[in-house]
């Protein structure tokens, strides 16, 4: 079933490419059918999923690359897929947000429709591949594949500085990919002990990239001992510490975290609204998912050793992102810096190394995915009516756009973490985990709380300037039209899920808890 979910967008992409130009009215319908089919299949997987077990489910493995290395043994790379509660939650988010992005592409994309929708489907398949891969090499393949469609989606359909933004996005993410590739090579080398190979037959030495095997405590211990055969150190760091840092830096570029976040505001400002939705709601989660699934469970001792770095960058991202958002006059750039700030909470939750922090971090990923999609749709609605995003260009919009004002108010209050919304649950669990953690200083957690005040500041200040007072829109005499039914449907679904997850958090926690418990147990084994 996971392979069907992976190939479904590619199948519809092939159909789309086969359609001639005279059937261009079908381009969006075919893409909608694909994303809707993927959404229903993801929901069916959730229905079949047994959330009382921590094991990977819907597991499937097939031999892919097998290479005899002589005295070095055998290299085995598998097509191996499976999901746990963490993967499932992000699969559901991906399928839903892709449908929302395609639904809101009508009228926004005015040229090269076939290429646009084909790239969307290719991107969806690559994202699904990242979240279901249980082979490190397979994960890296899909991680790299994400670059291609997103580069063209920004570079072709973006704003005036689209070339600059797309190249900056590509170079930053490619740099992260290179770090991850170096870590994969280092992990491969550390699994081979030249001193012991003489006593083993070549067929007995197998180098594997299976994530589920590399996470097994016994395998972690074996690789730790094997790495001790390599006396090389860089700036006093051990072989495994360097490998962990390569993975960490590679993934926080995609997250993104301060100080490697500067590509994100440019990409968001220049990208068309549906692409900004995909970028903020899903692509940023791939970096966090890489930390949760690969970097920290495979290198638990090293992750604990660098807990100060993880928590420090998390708090720096929270405060720096919120401070920059407070200073912006461009609505879309303000939301982009808000994303940097909110993803900082994910790092803080991961640095707690306890189940409260980890569940809170994943909950924040899902919550931010829904809320950031709504926020960028809000910016898109205004821009496509007025062709400006300057906050100072508006005033008293509540008089002309009451439905829009209501949607913005709910979304802003949900984003700043008020009770009964999903962000409140996520942030409470992250702070509970951080305060009870041995690895995060209490003063650092208290500093992170000040990020909530800054968040309330920039959201409430924007709300006041744009929607209250006398009606005013720069260079526009007629009143702006309120939300259309297509836009109402999008916001209704997004905000409904935000409220449901805020009122009934156990719906998601039931799926997350077993998987998060397993990962936390790996940290405890690493301690002792």
Short mmCIF file of C-alpha atoms in Angstrom, two decimals:
data_model
loop_
_atom_site.label_atom_id
_atom_site.label_comp_id
_atom_site.label_asym_id
_atom_site.label_seq_id
_atom_site.Cartn_x
_atom_site.Cartn_y
_atom_site.Cartn_z
CA UNK A 1 0.00 0.00 0.00
CA UNK A 2 2.87 2.38 0.70
CA UNK A 3 4.32 1.68 -2.73
CA UNK A 4 0.92 2.43 -4.28
CA UNK A 5 0.81 5.71 -2.36
CA UNK A 6 4.32 6.52 -3.61
CA UNK A 7 3.61 5.70 -7.25
CA UNK A 8 0.12 7.21 -7.45
CA UNK A 9 1.32 10.80 -8.09
CA UNK A 10 3.85 9.54 -10.65
CA UNK A 11 1.14 7.59 -12.48
CA UNK A 12 -1.09 10.65 -12.70
CA UNK A 13 1.93 12.74 -13.69
CA UNK A 14 2.47 10.39 -16.64
CA UNK A 15 -1.22 10.75 -17.62
CA UNK A 16 -0.88 14.51 -17.37
CA UNK A 17 2.15 14.57 -19.64
CA UNK A 18 0.31 12.47 -22.23
CA UNK A 19 -2.57 14.95 -22.50
CA UNK A 20 -2.38 17.32 -25.45
CA UNK A 21 -2.78 21.07 -25.14
CA UNK A 22 -6.40 21.04 -26.30
CA UNK A 23 -7.26 19.14 -23.10
CA UNK A 24 -5.55 21.66 -20.85
CA UNK A 25 -8.78 22.16 -18.91
CA UNK A 26 -8.15 18.65 -17.55
CA UNK A 27 -4.68 19.44 -16.16
CA UNK A 28 -5.92 20.70 -12.80
CA UNK A 29 -8.68 18.07 -12.59
CA UNK A 30 -6.20 15.23 -13.12
CA UNK A 31 -3.90 16.67 -10.44
CA UNK A 32 -6.80 17.13 -8.05
CA UNK A 33 -7.82 13.51 -8.64
CA UNK A 34 -4.28 12.37 -7.82
CA UNK A 35 -3.97 14.39 -4.62
CA UNK A 36 -7.47 13.43 -3.52
CA UNK A 37 -6.72 9.75 -4.18
CA UNK A 38 -3.51 10.01 -2.14
CA UNK A 39 -5.44 11.70 0.67
CA UNK A 40 -8.09 8.96 0.80
CA UNK A 41 -5.41 6.27 0.71
CA UNK A 42 -3.55 7.98 3.58
CA UNK A 43 -6.75 8.12 5.62
CA UNK A 44 -7.34 4.42 4.90
CA UNK A 45 -3.79 3.67 6.13
CA UNK A 46 -4.59 5.57 9.32
CA UNK A 47 -7.77 3.51 9.71
CA UNK A 48 -5.83 0.24 9.38
CA UNK A 49 -2.92 1.44 11.53
CA UNK A 50 -2.49 -0.24 14.90
CA UNK A 51 -1.48 2.61 17.21
CA UNK A 52 -0.90 0.27 20.17
CA UNK A 53 2.40 -1.03 18.79
CA UNK A 54 5.67 0.75 18.20
CA UNK A 55 6.76 -1.52 15.31
CA UNK A 56 6.94 -0.27 11.74
CA UNK A 57 3.75 -1.21 9.89
CA UNK A 58 2.88 -1.84 6.23
CA UNK A 59 6.48 -3.01 5.97
CA UNK A 60 7.76 -4.05 2.56
CA UNK A 61 11.28 -4.94 1.47
CA UNK A 62 12.77 -5.83 -1.89
CA UNK A 63 16.43 -6.23 -2.90
CA UNK A 64 17.55 -3.24 -4.92
CA UNK A 65 21.35 -2.95 -5.11
CA UNK A 66 23.64 -5.79 -4.09
CA UNK A 67 27.35 -5.41 -4.71
CA UNK A 68 30.13 -7.85 -3.85
CA UNK A 69 33.12 -5.98 -2.44
CA UNK A 70 35.64 -8.82 -2.24
CA UNK A 71 37.40 -8.84 1.12
CA UNK A 72 35.28 -5.82 2.15
CA UNK A 73 32.17 -7.97 2.22
CA UNK A 74 28.88 -7.10 0.55
CA UNK A 75 27.03 -3.83 0.04
CA UNK A 76 23.25 -4.13 0.41
CA UNK A 77 20.82 -1.33 -0.44
CA UNK A 78 17.14 -2.25 -0.25
CA UNK A 79 13.88 -0.80 -1.40
CA UNK A 80 12.51 -0.87 2.13
CA UNK A 81 9.45 1.08 3.26
CA UNK A 82 7.36 1.18 6.41
CA UNK A 83 5.72 3.69 8.72
CA UNK A 84 5.18 4.32 12.41
CA UNK A 85 2.95 6.92 14.05
CA UNK A 86 5.35 9.77 13.28
CA UNK A 87 5.55 8.87 9.59
CA UNK A 88 1.80 8.39 9.35
CA UNK A 89 1.01 11.83 10.78
CA UNK A 90 3.32 13.47 8.24
CA UNK A 91 1.91 11.37 5.39
CA UNK A 92 -1.58 12.60 6.24
CA UNK A 93 -0.30 16.17 6.41
CA UNK A 94 1.47 15.84 3.05
CA UNK A 95 -1.55 14.41 1.25
CA UNK A 96 -3.91 17.02 2.66
CA UNK A 97 -1.65 20.03 2.02
CA UNK A 98 -0.89 18.91 -1.55
CA UNK A 99 -4.63 18.81 -2.23
CA UNK A 100 -5.06 22.28 -0.68
CA UNK A 101 -2.18 23.66 -2.78
CA UNK A 102 -3.61 22.30 -6.04
CA UNK A 103 -7.12 23.45 -5.10
CA UNK A 104 -5.84 27.01 -4.66
CA UNK A 105 -3.73 27.08 -7.84
CA UNK A 106 -6.69 28.12 -10.02
CA UNK A 107 -6.23 31.75 -11.07
CA UNK A 108 -2.80 31.99 -9.45
CA UNK A 109 -0.92 30.02 -12.11
CA UNK A 110 -1.56 31.61 -15.50
CA UNK A 111 0.98 29.87 -17.76
CA UNK A 112 2.69 26.52 -18.38
CA UNK A 113 -0.04 24.64 -16.54
CA UNK A 114 1.08 21.16 -17.58
CA UNK A 115 4.63 21.71 -16.34
CA UNK A 116 3.39 23.25 -13.09
CA UNK A 117 1.01 20.45 -12.15
CA UNK A 118 3.51 17.78 -13.24
CA UNK A 119 6.14 19.26 -10.92
CA UNK A 120 3.62 19.37 -8.06
CA UNK A 121 2.95 15.65 -8.47
CA UNK A 122 6.67 14.87 -8.70
CA UNK A 123 7.23 16.86 -5.52
CA UNK A 124 4.43 15.02 -3.72
CA UNK A 125 5.91 11.65 -4.66
CA UNK A 126 9.36 12.70 -3.42
CA UNK A 127 7.90 13.92 -0.10
CA UNK A 128 5.99 10.68 0.40
CA UNK A 129 9.19 8.76 -0.37
CA UNK A 130 11.06 10.63 2.38
CA UNK A 131 8.44 9.78 5.00
CA UNK A 132 8.14 6.07 4.18
CA UNK A 133 11.79 5.15 3.46
CA UNK A 134 13.49 2.77 5.85
CA UNK A 135 16.74 2.65 3.89
CA UNK A 136 19.12 5.56 4.36
CA UNK A 137 20.21 5.58 0.72
CA UNK A 138 16.59 5.47 -0.47
CA UNK A 139 15.75 8.35 1.87
CA UNK A 140 18.66 10.36 0.48
CA UNK A 141 17.46 9.72 -3.06
CA UNK A 142 14.02 11.19 -2.32
CA UNK A 143 15.56 13.98 -0.22
CA UNK A 144 17.61 15.04 -3.25
CA UNK A 145 14.66 14.64 -5.61
CA UNK A 146 12.74 17.33 -3.69
CA UNK A 147 15.24 19.91 -4.93
CA UNK A 148 14.38 19.60 -8.60
CA UNK A 149 10.63 20.39 -8.67
CA UNK A 150 10.86 23.08 -5.98
CA UNK A 151 13.69 24.85 -7.83
CA UNK A 152 11.60 25.10 -10.99
CA UNK A 153 8.36 25.93 -9.15
CA UNK A 154 10.03 28.99 -7.62
CA UNK A 155 12.24 29.84 -10.61
CA UNK A 156 9.50 29.75 -13.29
CA UNK A 157 6.31 30.86 -11.51
CA UNK A 158 7.86 33.10 -8.85
CA UNK A 159 8.02 36.87 -8.41
CA UNK A 160 10.44 39.51 -9.73
CA UNK A 161 13.50 38.05 -7.91
CA UNK A 162 12.58 34.44 -8.61
CA UNK A 163 15.96 33.49 -10.14
CA UNK A 164 17.86 34.72 -7.10
CA UNK A 165 15.47 33.04 -4.66
CA UNK A 166 15.43 29.70 -6.50
CA UNK A 167 19.22 29.55 -6.85
CA UNK A 168 19.69 30.46 -3.18
CA UNK A 169 17.22 27.75 -2.14
CA UNK A 170 18.96 25.20 -4.37
CA UNK A 171 22.49 26.00 -3.18
CA UNK A 172 21.58 25.99 0.52
CA UNK A 173 19.69 22.72 0.28
CA UNK A 174 22.35 21.15 -1.92
CA UNK A 175 24.95 22.04 0.69
CA UNK A 176 22.85 20.25 3.30
CA UNK A 177 22.53 17.25 0.99
CA UNK A 178 26.30 17.08 0.58
CA UNK A 179 26.76 17.01 4.37
CA UNK A 180 24.21 14.18 4.63
CA UNK A 181 25.96 12.25 1.85
CA UNK A 182 29.30 12.60 3.64
CA UNK A 183 27.65 11.27 6.81
CA UNK A 184 26.24 8.28 4.92
CA UNK A 185 29.72 7.49 3.58
CA UNK A 186 31.19 7.84 7.07
CA UNK A 187 28.50 5.55 8.48
CA UNK A 188 29.31 3.00 5.79
CA UNK A 189 33.04 3.09 6.57
CA UNK A 190 32.52 2.83 10.33
CA UNK A 191 30.58 -0.40 9.83
CA UNK A 192 33.68 -2.14 8.49
CA UNK A 193 36.45 -3.36 10.79
CA UNK A 194 39.56 -4.23 8.74
CA UNK A 195 41.15 -6.00 11.74
CA UNK A 196 38.25 -8.40 12.21
CA UNK A 197 37.60 -9.01 8.51
CA UNK A 198 40.51 -11.43 8.29
CA UNK A 199 38.68 -13.87 10.58
CA UNK A 200 35.39 -13.57 8.67
CA UNK A 201 34.33 -14.77 5.27
CA UNK A 202 33.56 -11.94 2.84
CA UNK A 203 29.95 -13.13 2.56
CA UNK A 204 29.52 -12.63 6.33
CA UNK A 205 30.35 -8.90 6.20
CA UNK A 206 27.30 -6.94 5.14
CA UNK A 207 27.16 -3.16 4.96
CA UNK A 208 23.57 -2.06 5.33
CA UNK A 209 21.79 1.30 5.09
CA UNK A 210 18.59 0.02 6.70
CA UNK A 211 17.44 2.71 9.13
CA UNK A 212 15.52 0.25 11.31
CA UNK A 213 18.65 -1.89 11.68
CA UNK A 214 21.01 1.03 12.30
CA UNK A 215 18.73 2.15 15.15
CA UNK A 216 18.97 -1.20 16.99
CA UNK A 217 20.92 -0.63 20.26
CA UNK A 218 23.24 -3.56 19.58
CA UNK A 219 24.10 -2.22 16.14
CA UNK A 220 24.72 1.26 17.57
CA UNK A 221 27.11 -0.22 20.14
CA UNK A 222 28.90 -2.27 17.47
CA UNK A 223 29.35 0.73 15.20
CA UNK A 224 30.60 2.77 18.15
CA UNK A 225 33.30 0.18 18.86
CA UNK A 226 34.20 -0.13 15.18
CA UNK A 227 34.54 3.64 14.87
CA UNK A 228 37.14 3.51 17.64
CA UNK A 229 39.45 1.82 15.14
CA UNK A 230 39.58 5.13 13.30
CA UNK A 231 41.78 7.43 15.42
CA UNK A 232 41.08 10.48 13.28
CA UNK A 233 39.72 13.52 15.05
CA UNK A 234 38.70 16.92 13.72
CA UNK A 235 38.97 19.82 16.18
CA UNK A 236 38.94 17.27 19.01
CA UNK A 237 35.72 15.59 17.83
CA UNK A 238 35.48 11.82 17.48
CA UNK A 239 34.57 9.99 14.29
CA UNK A 240 30.94 9.48 15.30
CA UNK A 241 30.56 13.01 16.65
CA UNK A 242 31.68 14.41 13.30
CA UNK A 243 29.24 12.12 11.50
CA UNK A 244 26.35 13.23 13.72
CA UNK A 245 27.21 16.90 13.18
CA UNK A 246 27.24 16.39 9.41
CA UNK A 247 23.72 14.96 9.59
CA UNK A 248 22.59 17.64 12.04
CA UNK A 249 23.79 20.54 9.90
CA UNK A 250 22.38 18.96 6.75
CA UNK A 251 18.93 18.64 8.28
CA UNK A 252 18.74 22.01 10.09
CA UNK A 253 19.39 23.78 6.78
CA UNK A 254 16.11 22.31 5.55
CA UNK A 255 14.38 22.96 8.90
CA UNK A 256 15.62 25.83 8.79
CA UNK A 257 17.43 26.95 11.93
CA UNK A 258 19.36 30.11 12.74
CA UNK A 259 21.94 30.89 11.32
CA UNK A 260 21.17 28.79 8.21
CA UNK A 261 17.69 30.19 7.64
CA UNK A 262 18.29 33.09 5.25
CA UNK A 263 17.15 31.20 2.15
CA UNK A 264 13.62 30.80 3.53
CA UNK A 265 12.29 34.41 3.52
CA UNK A 266 13.53 34.97 -0.05
CA UNK A 267 12.03 31.70 -1.26
CA UNK A 268 8.67 32.45 0.37
CA UNK A 269 8.43 36.02 -0.87
CA UNK A 270 9.13 35.06 -4.49
CA UNK A 271 7.23 31.75 -4.63
CA UNK A 272 3.59 31.72 -5.79
CA UNK A 273 1.07 31.18 -3.00
CA UNK A 274 0.48 27.40 -3.51
CA UNK A 275 4.23 26.76 -3.61
CA UNK A 276 4.72 28.80 -0.41
CA UNK A 277 2.04 26.61 1.17
CA UNK A 278 3.93 23.44 0.20
CA UNK A 279 7.27 24.89 1.26
CA UNK A 280 6.17 25.99 4.73
CA UNK A 281 3.71 23.21 5.52
CA UNK A 282 5.68 20.17 4.34
CA UNK A 283 9.24 20.81 3.09
CA UNK A 284 10.41 22.30 6.38
CA UNK A 285 9.16 19.18 8.14
CA UNK A 286 11.53 16.96 6.12
CA UNK A 287 14.49 18.49 7.97
CA UNK A 288 12.92 17.91 11.37
CA UNK A 289 11.87 14.40 10.33
CA UNK A 290 15.48 13.61 9.34
CA UNK A 291 16.63 14.56 12.84
CA UNK A 292 13.92 12.46 14.49
CA UNK A 293 14.21 9.41 12.26
CA UNK A 294 17.91 9.32 11.33
CA UNK A 295 20.40 11.63 13.05
CA UNK A 296 19.35 11.35 16.69
CA UNK A 297 18.24 7.67 16.93
CA UNK A 298 21.30 6.36 15.05
CA UNK A 299 23.66 8.56 17.08
CA UNK A 300 21.89 8.83 20.47
CA UNK A 301 25.02 9.30 22.60
CA UNK A 302 26.33 11.97 20.27
CA UNK A 303 22.94 13.71 20.20
CA UNK A 304 22.92 13.79 24.01
CA UNK A 305 26.45 15.17 23.99
CA UNK A 306 25.37 18.06 21.75
CA UNK A 307 22.07 18.72 23.51
CA UNK A 308 23.35 22.21 24.38
CA UNK A 309 23.78 22.97 20.67
CA UNK A 310 20.34 21.65 19.71
CA UNK A 311 18.52 23.53 22.46
CA UNK A 312 20.60 26.69 21.95
CA UNK A 313 19.84 26.85 18.23
CA UNK A 314 16.19 26.13 18.97
CA UNK A 315 15.87 29.07 21.37
CA UNK A 316 17.91 31.31 19.05
CA UNK A 317 15.54 30.47 16.18
CA UNK A 318 12.48 31.16 18.36
CA UNK A 319 13.68 34.60 19.43
CA UNK A 320 15.47 35.69 16.25
CA UNK A 321 12.64 34.61 13.99
CA UNK A 322 10.02 36.34 16.14
CA UNK A 323 12.12 39.51 16.43
CA UNK A 324 12.55 39.70 12.65
CA UNK A 325 8.85 39.03 12.08
CA UNK A 326 8.05 41.97 14.36
CA UNK A 327 10.15 44.26 12.15
CA UNK A 328 8.61 43.30 8.79
CA UNK A 329 6.24 45.39 6.69
CA UNK A 330 5.82 42.68 4.03
CA UNK A 331 3.05 40.32 5.18
CA UNK A 332 4.55 37.28 3.47
CA UNK A 333 8.03 37.91 4.84
CA UNK A 334 6.54 38.33 8.32
CA UNK A 335 4.90 34.92 8.00
CA UNK A 336 8.18 33.43 6.70
CA UNK A 337 10.11 34.61 9.78
CA UNK A 338 7.23 33.33 11.88
CA UNK A 339 7.93 29.88 10.41
CA UNK A 340 11.58 30.12 11.47
CA UNK A 341 10.44 30.98 15.00
CA UNK A 342 7.85 28.21 15.25
CA UNK A 343 10.22 25.54 13.91
CA UNK A 344 12.61 26.56 16.70
CA UNK A 345 10.13 25.02 19.15
CA UNK A 346 10.64 21.70 17.35
CA UNK A 347 14.38 21.83 18.06
CA UNK A 348 13.70 22.73 21.69
CA UNK A 349 11.37 19.74 22.06
CA UNK A 350 13.91 17.39 20.48
CA UNK A 351 16.66 18.64 22.80
CA UNK A 352 14.60 17.61 25.86
CA UNK A 353 15.24 13.90 25.10
CA UNK A 354 12.04 12.84 26.85
CA UNK A 355 8.68 11.66 25.56
CA UNK A 356 6.86 14.91 26.39
CA UNK A 357 9.30 16.97 24.36
CA UNK A 358 9.42 14.57 21.43
CA UNK A 359 5.62 14.19 21.17
CA UNK A 360 5.34 17.98 21.48
CA UNK A 361 7.89 18.47 18.69
CA UNK A 362 6.03 16.21 16.25
CA UNK A 363 2.71 17.76 17.31
CA UNK A 364 4.21 21.18 16.55
CA UNK A 365 5.26 19.96 13.09
CA UNK A 366 1.70 18.93 12.25
CA UNK A 367 0.16 22.03 13.84
CA UNK A 368 2.57 24.38 12.08
CA UNK A 369 1.92 22.60 8.79
CA UNK A 370 -1.79 23.40 9.00
CA UNK A 371 -1.40 26.94 10.35
CA UNK A 372 1.40 28.00 7.99
CA UNK A 373 -0.71 26.81 5.04
CA UNK A 374 -3.58 29.00 6.26
CA UNK A 375 -1.25 31.96 6.85
CA UNK A 376 0.24 31.89 3.36
CA UNK A 377 -3.20 31.49 1.81
CA UNK A 378 -4.21 34.59 3.78
CA UNK A 379 -1.28 36.52 2.27
CA UNK A 380 -2.14 35.19 -1.19
CA UNK A 381 -5.80 36.24 -1.00
CA UNK A 382 -4.80 39.83 -0.30
CA UNK A 383 -1.97 39.97 -2.83
CA UNK A 384 -4.02 38.65 -5.74
CA UNK A 385 -6.69 41.28 -5.10
CA UNK A 386 -4.44 44.30 -4.51
CA UNK A 387 -0.98 43.30 -5.87
CA UNK A 388 0.71 44.48 -2.71
CA UNK A 389 1.76 42.78 0.53
CA UNK A 390 2.76 45.86 2.49
CA UNK A 391 1.01 45.86 5.86
CA UNK A 392 0.97 49.67 5.93
CA UNK A 393 -0.99 49.74 2.66
CA UNK A 394 -4.14 48.47 4.41
CA UNK A 395 -6.49 49.62 7.11
CA UNK A 396 -9.98 48.75 8.28
CA UNK A 397 -10.25 45.65 6.07
CA UNK A 398 -12.83 44.19 8.45
CA UNK A 399 -15.40 46.62 7.00
CA UNK A 400 -14.94 45.43 3.41
CA UNK A 401 -13.99 41.77 4.04
CA UNK A 402 -15.75 40.50 7.18
CA UNK A 403 -15.32 36.78 6.38
CA UNK A 404 -11.66 37.29 5.54
CA UNK A 405 -11.18 39.28 8.76
CA UNK A 406 -12.76 36.45 10.78
CA UNK A 407 -10.49 33.86 9.17
CA UNK A 408 -7.37 35.98 9.76
CA UNK A 409 -8.33 36.61 13.39
CA UNK A 410 -8.86 32.91 14.12
CA UNK A 411 -5.64 31.92 12.33
CA UNK A 412 -3.55 34.58 14.07
CA UNK A 413 -4.88 33.66 17.52
CA UNK A 414 -4.33 29.97 16.78
CA UNK A 415 -0.75 30.67 15.65
CA UNK A 416 0.16 32.56 18.82
CA UNK A 417 -0.87 29.53 20.89
CA UNK A 418 -4.21 30.26 22.53
CA UNK A 419 -6.06 27.33 24.20
CA UNK A 420 -8.40 25.18 22.09
CA UNK A 421 -6.00 25.36 19.14
CA UNK A 422 -3.38 22.79 18.09
CA UNK A 423 -0.38 25.11 18.67
CA UNK A 424 -1.33 25.44 22.35
CA UNK A 425 -1.11 21.66 22.88
CA UNK A 426 2.21 21.44 21.03
CA UNK A 427 3.85 24.32 22.90
CA UNK A 428 2.61 23.17 26.32
CA UNK A 429 4.09 19.69 25.76
CA UNK A 430 7.37 21.15 24.48
CA UNK A 431 7.71 23.42 27.53
CA UNK A 432 6.76 20.58 29.90
CA UNK A 433 9.45 18.45 28.29
CA UNK A 434 12.02 21.26 28.33
CA UNK A 435 11.44 22.18 32.01
CA UNK A 436 11.63 18.54 33.11
CA UNK A 437 14.69 17.77 31.00
CA UNK A 438 18.11 17.24 32.51
CA UNK A 439 19.77 18.47 29.32
CA UNK A 440 18.20 21.94 28.90
CA UNK A 441 19.09 24.71 31.38
CA UNK A 442 16.01 26.24 32.97
CA UNK A 443 17.10 29.76 32.03
CA UNK A 444 17.19 28.74 28.36
CA UNK A 445 13.61 27.46 28.51
CA UNK A 446 12.53 30.70 30.22
CA UNK A 447 14.11 32.66 27.36
CA UNK A 448 12.12 30.57 24.88
CA UNK A 449 8.89 31.56 26.66
CA UNK A 450 9.62 35.20 25.79
CA UNK A 451 9.22 34.10 22.17
CA UNK A 452 5.52 33.69 22.89
CA UNK A 453 5.31 37.37 23.83
CA UNK A 454 7.06 38.43 20.61
CA UNK A 455 4.76 36.13 18.64
CA UNK A 456 1.68 37.72 20.17
CA UNK A 457 3.22 41.12 19.44
CA UNK A 458 3.69 40.75 15.69
CA UNK A 459 0.40 38.95 15.10
CA UNK A 460 -1.71 41.37 17.14
CA UNK A 461 0.07 44.43 15.75
CA UNK A 462 -0.52 43.22 12.19
CA UNK A 463 -4.18 42.50 12.99
CA UNK A 464 -4.65 45.96 14.45
CA UNK A 465 -2.98 47.83 11.58
CA UNK A 466 -4.70 45.94 8.75
CA UNK A 467 -8.21 45.29 10.00
CA UNK A 468 -9.16 47.93 12.55
CA UNK A 469 -9.90 51.61 12.11
CA UNK A 470 -11.06 53.40 8.97
CA UNK A 471 -11.13 51.43 5.70
CA UNK A 472 -8.12 52.18 3.53
CA UNK A 473 -6.26 50.42 0.71
CA UNK A 474 -3.38 52.18 -1.00
CA UNK A 475 -4.07 53.06 -4.67
CA UNK A 476 -7.44 51.30 -4.65
CA UNK A 477 -10.75 53.18 -4.46
CA UNK A 478 -13.23 50.30 -4.75
CA UNK A 479 -13.77 47.91 -1.86
CA UNK A 480 -12.04 44.56 -2.06
CA UNK A 481 -14.20 41.49 -2.70
CA UNK A 482 -14.55 39.12 0.23
CA UNK A 483 -13.60 35.43 0.18
CA UNK A 484 -14.81 33.23 -2.68
CA UNK A 485 -16.35 29.86 -1.98
CA UNK A 486 -13.19 28.01 -3.06
CA UNK A 487 -11.19 29.99 -0.54
CA UNK A 488 -13.81 29.49 2.18
CA UNK A 489 -13.60 25.71 1.68
CA UNK A 490 -9.80 25.72 2.08
CA UNK A 491 -9.85 27.81 5.24
CA UNK A 492 -12.75 25.83 6.69
CA UNK A 493 -10.90 22.51 6.40
CA UNK A 494 -7.60 23.91 7.71
CA UNK A 495 -9.11 25.67 10.72
CA UNK A 496 -11.41 22.75 11.47
CA UNK A 497 -8.39 20.46 11.82
CA UNK A 498 -6.52 23.05 13.91
CA UNK A 499 -9.46 23.25 16.34
CA UNK A 500 -10.05 19.48 16.41
CA UNK A 501 -6.38 18.85 17.27
CA UNK A 502 -6.58 21.58 19.91
CA UNK A 503 -9.71 20.21 21.59
CA UNK A 504 -9.04 16.47 21.12
CA UNK A 505 -5.23 16.15 21.10
CA UNK A 506 -5.39 12.45 21.96
CA UNK A 507 -6.49 11.77 18.37
CA UNK A 508 -2.91 12.44 17.27
CA UNK A 509 -1.06 11.58 20.47
CA UNK A 510 -2.37 7.98 20.30
CA UNK A 511 -0.44 7.54 17.06
CA UNK A 512 2.70 9.38 18.19
CA UNK A 513 3.24 7.99 21.67
CA UNK A 514 4.48 4.43 20.89
CA UNK A 515 6.96 5.60 18.24
CA UNK A 516 8.23 8.44 20.41
CA UNK A 517 8.58 6.10 23.39
CA UNK A 518 10.80 3.79 21.34
CA UNK A 519 13.09 6.65 20.30
CA UNK A 520 13.38 7.95 23.88
CA UNK A 521 14.33 4.44 25.06
CA UNK A 522 17.27 4.56 22.62
CA UNK A 523 18.52 7.67 24.41
CA UNK A 524 18.24 5.92 27.79
CA UNK A 525 20.21 2.94 26.47
CA UNK A 526 22.89 5.35 25.19
CA UNK A 527 23.18 6.87 28.68
CA UNK A 528 23.76 3.59 30.43
#
